[in-house]
Amino acid sequence: TVMRTSQLLDVRMPPADVAAELKLSALEPTGYMVATGYSQNGIAVEYSESYYPASRSSFNIEINRGR
């Protein structure tokens, strides 16, 4: 079970293969997010890296855990 997450959001120019997959110009910035989820013992149990078109993305991050 994920008990804590760490998320980094950075605005950057996408690599050529990512721009092509997202159907973007190589000059259009993207939001790049790295997320890591940790267990109660502090062990990383989830990891992801994602690119989002900056011109058509917004973020609302909610994390709810029962304790």
PDB file of N, CA and C in Angstrom:
ATOM      1  N   THR A   1       0.834  -1.179   0.000  1.00  0.00           N
ATOM      2  CA  THR A   1       0.000   0.000   0.000  1.00  0.00           C
ATOM      3  C   THR A   1       0.881   1.246   0.000  1.00  0.00           C
ATOM      4  N   VAL A   2       0.580   2.190  -0.858  1.00  0.00           N
ATOM      5  CA  VAL A   2       1.330   3.447  -0.915  1.00  0.00           C
ATOM      6  C   VAL A   2       0.848   4.349   0.219  1.00  0.00           C
ATOM      7  N   MET A   3       1.787   4.775   1.055  1.00  0.00           N
ATOM      8  CA  MET A   3       1.475   5.628   2.193  1.00  0.00           C
ATOM      9  C   MET A   3       1.959   7.064   1.994  1.00  0.00           C
ATOM     10  N   ARG A   4       2.938   7.259   1.094  1.00  0.00           N
ATOM     11  CA  ARG A   4       3.510   8.580   0.865  1.00  0.00           C
ATOM     12  C   ARG A   4       3.967   8.650  -0.578  1.00  0.00           C
ATOM     13  N   THR A   5       3.820   9.817  -1.190  1.00  0.00           N
ATOM     14  CA  THR A   5       4.326   9.998  -2.543  1.00  0.00           C
ATOM     15  C   THR A   5       5.227  11.219  -2.610  1.00  0.00           C
ATOM     16  N   SER A   6       6.141  11.165  -3.536  1.00  0.00           N
ATOM     17  CA  SER A   6       7.001  12.296  -3.856  1.00  0.00           C
ATOM     18  C   SER A   6       6.801  12.558  -5.342  1.00  0.00           C
ATOM     19  N   GLN A   7       6.477  13.802  -5.696  1.00  0.00           N
ATOM     20  CA  GLN A   7       6.239  14.131  -7.096  1.00  0.00           C
ATOM     21  C   GLN A   7       7.030  15.371  -7.468  1.00  0.00           C
ATOM     22  N   LEU A   8       7.690  15.295  -8.604  1.00  0.00           N
ATOM     23  CA  LEU A   8       8.441  16.415  -9.147  1.00  0.00           C
ATOM     24  C   LEU A   8       7.806  16.792 -10.469  1.00  0.00           C
ATOM     25  N   LEU A   9       7.456  18.059 -10.633  1.00  0.00           N
ATOM     26  CA  LEU A   9       6.904  18.546 -11.898  1.00  0.00           C
ATOM     27  C   LEU A   9       7.863  19.595 -12.441  1.00  0.00           C
ATOM     28  N   ASP A  10       8.319  19.362 -13.662  1.00  0.00           N
ATOM     29  CA  ASP A  10       9.294  20.236 -14.301  1.00  0.00           C
ATOM     30  C   ASP A  10       8.765  20.574 -15.691  1.00  0.00           C
ATOM     31  N   VAL A  11       8.969  21.793 -16.149  1.00  0.00           N
ATOM     32  CA  VAL A  11       8.607  22.165 -17.512  1.00  0.00           C
ATOM     33  C   VAL A  11       9.876  22.074 -18.342  1.00  0.00           C
ATOM     34  N   ARG A  12       9.798  21.290 -19.421  1.00  0.00           N
ATOM     35  CA  ARG A  12      10.993  21.083 -20.246  1.00  0.00           C
ATOM     36  C   ARG A  12      10.600  20.790 -21.680  1.00  0.00           C
ATOM     37  N   MET A  13      11.565  20.924 -22.557  1.00  0.00           N
ATOM     38  CA  MET A  13      11.360  20.586 -23.954  1.00  0.00           C
ATOM     39  C   MET A  13      11.417  19.060 -24.064  1.00  0.00           C
ATOM     40  N   PRO A  14      10.511  18.460 -24.819  1.00  0.00           N
ATOM     41  CA  PRO A  14      10.482  17.006 -24.896  1.00  0.00           C
ATOM     42  C   PRO A  14      11.558  16.442 -25.820  1.00  0.00           C
ATOM     43  N   PRO A  15      12.023  15.231 -25.544  1.00  0.00           N
ATOM     44  CA  PRO A  15      12.878  14.546 -26.518  1.00  0.00           C
ATOM     45  C   PRO A  15      12.093  14.346 -27.818  1.00  0.00           C
ATOM     46  N   ALA A  16      12.787  14.171 -28.920  1.00  0.00           N
ATOM     47  CA  ALA A  16      12.141  14.060 -30.238  1.00  0.00           C
ATOM     48  C   ALA A  16      11.100  12.940 -30.277  1.00  0.00           C
ATOM     49  N   ASP A  17      11.385  11.787 -29.682  1.00  0.00           N
ATOM     50  CA  ASP A  17      10.440  10.672 -29.741  1.00  0.00           C
ATOM     51  C   ASP A  17       9.172  10.958 -28.937  1.00  0.00           C
ATOM     52  N   VAL A  18       9.307  11.678 -27.828  1.00  0.00           N
ATOM     53  CA  VAL A  18       8.142  12.045 -27.014  1.00  0.00           C
ATOM     54  C   VAL A  18       7.302  13.082 -27.757  1.00  0.00           C
ATOM     55  N   ALA A  19       7.954  14.076 -28.356  1.00  0.00           N
ATOM     56  CA  ALA A  19       7.225  15.094 -29.126  1.00  0.00           C
ATOM     57  C   ALA A  19       6.429  14.438 -30.254  1.00  0.00           C
ATOM     58  N   ALA A  20       7.034  13.483 -30.935  1.00  0.00           N
ATOM     59  CA  ALA A  20       6.347  12.794 -32.028  1.00  0.00           C
ATOM     60  C   ALA A  20       5.144  12.002 -31.504  1.00  0.00           C
ATOM     61  N   GLU A  21       5.309  11.300 -30.408  1.00  0.00           N
ATOM     62  CA  GLU A  21       4.219  10.494 -29.838  1.00  0.00           C
ATOM     63  C   GLU A  21       3.056  11.364 -29.377  1.00  0.00           C
ATOM     64  N   LEU A  22       3.377  12.541 -28.829  1.00  0.00           N
ATOM     65  CA  LEU A  22       2.340  13.460 -28.359  1.00  0.00           C
ATOM     66  C   LEU A  22       1.831  14.391 -29.460  1.00  0.00           C
ATOM     67  N   LYS A  23       2.384  14.237 -30.659  1.00  0.00           N
ATOM     68  CA  LYS A  23       2.017  15.072 -31.811  1.00  0.00           C
ATOM     69  C   LYS A  23       2.246  16.555 -31.520  1.00  0.00           C
ATOM     70  N   LEU A  24       3.446  16.833 -30.996  1.00  0.00           N
ATOM     71  CA  LEU A  24       3.840  18.201 -30.656  1.00  0.00           C
ATOM     72  C   LEU A  24       4.973  18.655 -31.545  1.00  0.00           C
ATOM     73  N   SER A  25       5.097  19.964 -31.666  1.00  0.00           N
ATOM     74  CA  SER A  25       6.288  20.545 -32.265  1.00  0.00           C
ATOM     75  C   SER A  25       7.451  20.303 -31.312  1.00  0.00           C
ATOM     76  N   ALA A  26       8.632  20.134 -31.848  1.00  0.00           N
ATOM     77  CA  ALA A  26       9.816  19.937 -30.994  1.00  0.00           C
ATOM     78  C   ALA A  26      10.085  21.163 -30.133  1.00  0.00           C
ATOM     79  N   LEU A  27       9.453  22.303 -30.458  1.00  0.00           N
ATOM     80  CA  LEU A  27       9.665  23.536 -29.700  1.00  0.00           C
ATOM     81  C   LEU A  27       8.574  23.803 -28.673  1.00  0.00           C
ATOM     82  N   GLU A  28       7.601  22.889 -28.542  1.00  0.00           N
ATOM     83  CA  GLU A  28       6.531  23.085 -27.560  1.00  0.00           C
ATOM     84  C   GLU A  28       6.919  22.435 -26.237  1.00  0.00           C
ATOM     85  N   PRO A  29       6.887  23.207 -25.144  1.00  0.00           N
ATOM     86  CA  PRO A  29       7.284  22.643 -23.858  1.00  0.00           C
ATOM     87  C   PRO A  29       6.267  21.623 -23.338  1.00  0.00           C
ATOM     88  N   THR A  30       6.761  20.760 -22.496  1.00  0.00           N
ATOM     89  CA  THR A  30       5.918  19.761 -21.847  1.00  0.00           C
ATOM     90  C   THR A  30       6.092  19.853 -20.338  1.00  0.00           C
ATOM     91  N   GLY A  31       5.100  19.341 -19.639  1.00  0.00           N
ATOM     92  CA  GLY A  31       5.245  19.120 -18.212  1.00  0.00           C
ATOM     93  C   GLY A  31       5.803  17.722 -18.041  1.00  0.00           C
ATOM     94  N   TYR A  32       6.876  17.592 -17.313  1.00  0.00           N
ATOM     95  CA  TYR A  32       7.513  16.297 -17.078  1.00  0.00           C
ATOM     96  C   TYR A  32       7.345  15.982 -15.599  1.00  0.00           C
ATOM     97  N   MET A  33       6.696  14.856 -15.304  1.00  0.00           N
ATOM     98  CA  MET A  33       6.449  14.503 -13.904  1.00  0.00           C
ATOM     99  C   MET A  33       7.115  13.180 -13.561  1.00  0.00           C
ATOM    100  N   VAL A  34       7.812  13.187 -12.432  1.00  0.00           N
ATOM    101  CA  VAL A  34       8.390  11.971 -11.866  1.00  0.00           C
ATOM    102  C   VAL A  34       7.688  11.753 -10.533  1.00  0.00           C
ATOM    103  N   ALA A  35       7.099  10.572 -10.361  1.00  0.00           N
ATOM    104  CA  ALA A  35       6.367  10.272  -9.133  1.00  0.00           C
ATOM    105  C   ALA A  35       6.882   8.961  -8.535  1.00  0.00           C
ATOM    106  N   THR A  36       7.069   8.963  -7.232  1.00  0.00           N
ATOM    107  CA  THR A  36       7.488   7.766  -6.514  1.00  0.00           C
ATOM    108  C   THR A  36       6.553   7.575  -5.335  1.00  0.00           C
ATOM    109  N   GLY A  37       6.034   6.371  -5.196  1.00  0.00           N
ATOM    110  CA  GLY A  37       5.165   6.033  -4.069  1.00  0.00           C
ATOM    111  C   GLY A  37       5.915   5.143  -3.095  1.00  0.00           C
ATOM    112  N   TYR A  38       5.754   5.418  -1.800  1.00  0.00           N
ATOM    113  CA  TYR A  38       6.487   4.692  -0.759  1.00  0.00           C
ATOM    114  C   TYR A  38       5.526   3.971   0.179  1.00  0.00           C
ATOM    115  N   SER A  39       5.961   2.809   0.647  1.00  0.00           N
ATOM    116  CA  SER A  39       5.186   2.035   1.615  1.00  0.00           C
ATOM    117  C   SER A  39       5.349   2.642   3.008  1.00  0.00           C
ATOM    118  N   GLN A  40       4.642   2.066   3.958  1.00  0.00           N
ATOM    119  CA  GLN A  40       4.727   2.520   5.348  1.00  0.00           C
ATOM    120  C   GLN A  40       6.151   2.405   5.884  1.00  0.00           C
ATOM    121  N   ASN A  41       6.932   1.464   5.340  1.00  0.00           N
ATOM    122  CA  ASN A  41       8.316   1.259   5.778  1.00  0.00           C
ATOM    123  C   ASN A  41       9.314   2.104   5.006  1.00  0.00           C
ATOM    124  N   GLY A  42       8.827   2.972   4.119  1.00  0.00           N
ATOM    125  CA  GLY A  42       9.713   3.855   3.367  1.00  0.00           C
ATOM    126  C   GLY A  42      10.321   3.216   2.135  1.00  0.00           C
ATOM    127  N   ILE A  43       9.798   2.074   1.708  1.00  0.00           N
ATOM    128  CA  ILE A  43      10.304   1.385   0.527  1.00  0.00           C
ATOM    129  C   ILE A  43       9.546   1.884  -0.704  1.00  0.00           C
ATOM    130  N   ALA A  44      10.285   2.232  -1.764  1.00  0.00           N
ATOM    131  CA  ALA A  44       9.655   2.673  -3.008  1.00  0.00           C
ATOM    132  C   ALA A  44       8.915   1.490  -3.630  1.00  0.00           C
ATOM    133  N   VAL A  45       7.606   1.645  -3.848  1.00  0.00           N
ATOM    134  CA  VAL A  45       6.789   0.566  -4.404  1.00  0.00           C
ATOM    135  C   VAL A  45       6.143   0.946  -5.737  1.00  0.00           C
ATOM    136  N   GLU A  46       6.201   2.216  -6.119  1.00  0.00           N
ATOM    137  CA  GLU A  46       5.698   2.694  -7.407  1.00  0.00           C
ATOM    138  C   GLU A  46       6.644   3.766  -7.927  1.00  0.00           C
ATOM    139  N   TYR A  47       6.817   3.807  -9.250  1.00  0.00           N
ATOM    140  CA  TYR A  47       7.648   4.825  -9.867  1.00  0.00           C
ATOM    141  C   TYR A  47       7.115   5.087 -11.266  1.00  0.00           C
ATOM    142  N   SER A  48       7.015   6.347 -11.647  1.00  0.00           N
ATOM    143  CA  SER A  48       6.603   6.661 -13.014  1.00  0.00           C
ATOM    144  C   SER A  48       7.252   7.959 -13.475  1.00  0.00           C
ATOM    145  N   GLU A  49       7.465   8.053 -14.782  1.00  0.00           N
ATOM    146  CA  GLU A  49       7.923   9.260 -15.451  1.00  0.00           C
ATOM    147  C   GLU A  49       6.936   9.523 -16.576  1.00  0.00           C
ATOM    148  N   SER A  50       6.412  10.748 -16.649  1.00  0.00           N
ATOM    149  CA  SER A  50       5.386  11.066 -17.640  1.00  0.00           C
ATOM    150  C   SER A  50       5.628  12.445 -18.237  1.00  0.00           C
ATOM    151  N   TYR A  51       5.265  12.582 -19.507  1.00  0.00           N
ATOM    152  CA  TYR A  51       5.284  13.877 -20.197  1.00  0.00           C
ATOM    153  C   TYR A  51       3.853  14.277 -20.518  1.00  0.00           C
ATOM    154  N   TYR A  52       3.545  15.560 -20.371  1.00  0.00           N
ATOM    155  CA  TYR A  52       2.217  16.099 -20.663  1.00  0.00           C
ATOM    156  C   TYR A  52       2.376  17.351 -21.515  1.00  0.00           C
ATOM    157  N   PRO A  53       1.573  17.519 -22.559  1.00  0.00           N
ATOM    158  CA  PRO A  53       1.636  18.753 -23.351  1.00  0.00           C
ATOM    159  C   PRO A  53       1.303  19.952 -22.456  1.00  0.00           C
ATOM    160  N   ALA A  54       2.197  20.887 -22.336  1.00  0.00           N
ATOM    161  CA  ALA A  54       1.994  22.030 -21.435  1.00  0.00           C
ATOM    162  C   ALA A  54       0.806  22.890 -21.858  1.00  0.00           C
ATOM    163  N   SER A  55       0.534  22.957 -23.144  1.00  0.00           N
ATOM    164  CA  SER A  55      -0.530  23.835 -23.631  1.00  0.00           C
ATOM    165  C   SER A  55      -1.934  23.283 -23.395  1.00  0.00           C
ATOM    166  N   ARG A  56      -2.042  22.005 -23.040  1.00  0.00           N
ATOM    167  CA  ARG A  56      -3.368  21.432 -22.839  1.00  0.00           C
ATOM    168  C   ARG A  56      -3.434  20.510 -21.622  1.00  0.00           C
ATOM    169  N   SER A  57      -2.686  20.876 -20.597  1.00  0.00           N
ATOM    170  CA  SER A  57      -2.679  20.070 -19.366  1.00  0.00           C
ATOM    171  C   SER A  57      -2.806  20.962 -18.143  1.00  0.00           C
ATOM    172  N   SER A  58      -3.457  20.442 -17.132  1.00  0.00           N
ATOM    173  CA  SER A  58      -3.475  21.077 -15.820  1.00  0.00           C
ATOM    174  C   SER A  58      -3.449  19.951 -14.794  1.00  0.00           C
ATOM    175  N   PHE A  59      -3.087  20.277 -13.572  1.00  0.00           N
ATOM    176  CA  PHE A  59      -2.910  19.252 -12.559  1.00  0.00           C
ATOM    177  C   PHE A  59      -3.664  19.614 -11.289  1.00  0.00           C
ATOM    178  N   ASN A  60      -4.335  18.635 -10.741  1.00  0.00           N
ATOM    179  CA  ASN A  60      -4.956  18.722  -9.426  1.00  0.00           C
ATOM    180  C   ASN A  60      -4.591  17.435  -8.716  1.00  0.00           C
ATOM    181  N   ILE A  61      -3.731  17.517  -7.734  1.00  0.00           N
ATOM    182  CA  ILE A  61      -3.226  16.320  -7.073  1.00  0.00           C
ATOM    183  C   ILE A  61      -3.844  16.216  -5.692  1.00  0.00           C
ATOM    184  N   GLU A  62      -4.573  15.129  -5.476  1.00  0.00           N
ATOM    185  CA  GLU A  62      -5.162  14.846  -4.164  1.00  0.00           C
ATOM    186  C   GLU A  62      -4.694  13.477  -3.701  1.00  0.00           C
ATOM    187  N   ILE A  63      -4.249  13.406  -2.483  1.00  0.00           N
ATOM    188  CA  ILE A  63      -3.815  12.133  -1.922  1.00  0.00           C
ATOM    189  C   ILE A  63      -4.543  11.937  -0.603  1.00  0.00           C
ATOM    190  N   ASN A  64      -5.340  10.884  -0.537  1.00  0.00           N
ATOM    191  CA  ASN A  64      -6.104  10.576   0.668  1.00  0.00           C
ATOM    192  C   ASN A  64      -5.725   9.182   1.158  1.00  0.00           C
ATOM    193  N   ARG A  65      -5.403   9.097   2.413  1.00  0.00           N
ATOM    194  CA  ARG A  65      -5.061   7.801   3.011  1.00  0.00           C
ATOM    195  C   ARG A  65      -5.822   7.650   4.320  1.00  0.00           C
ATOM    196  N   GLY A  66      -6.410   6.500   4.523  1.00  0.00           N
ATOM    197  CA  GLY A  66      -7.029   6.226   5.809  1.00  0.00           C
ATOM    198  C   GLY A  66      -5.954   5.853   6.812  1.00  0.00           C
ATOM    199  N   ARG A  67      -6.047   6.373   7.989  1.00  0.00           N
ATOM    200  CA  ARG A  67      -5.045   6.028   9.017  1.00  0.00           C
ATOM    201  C   ARG A  67      -5.721   5.447  10.197  1.00  0.00           C
TER     202      ARG A  67
END
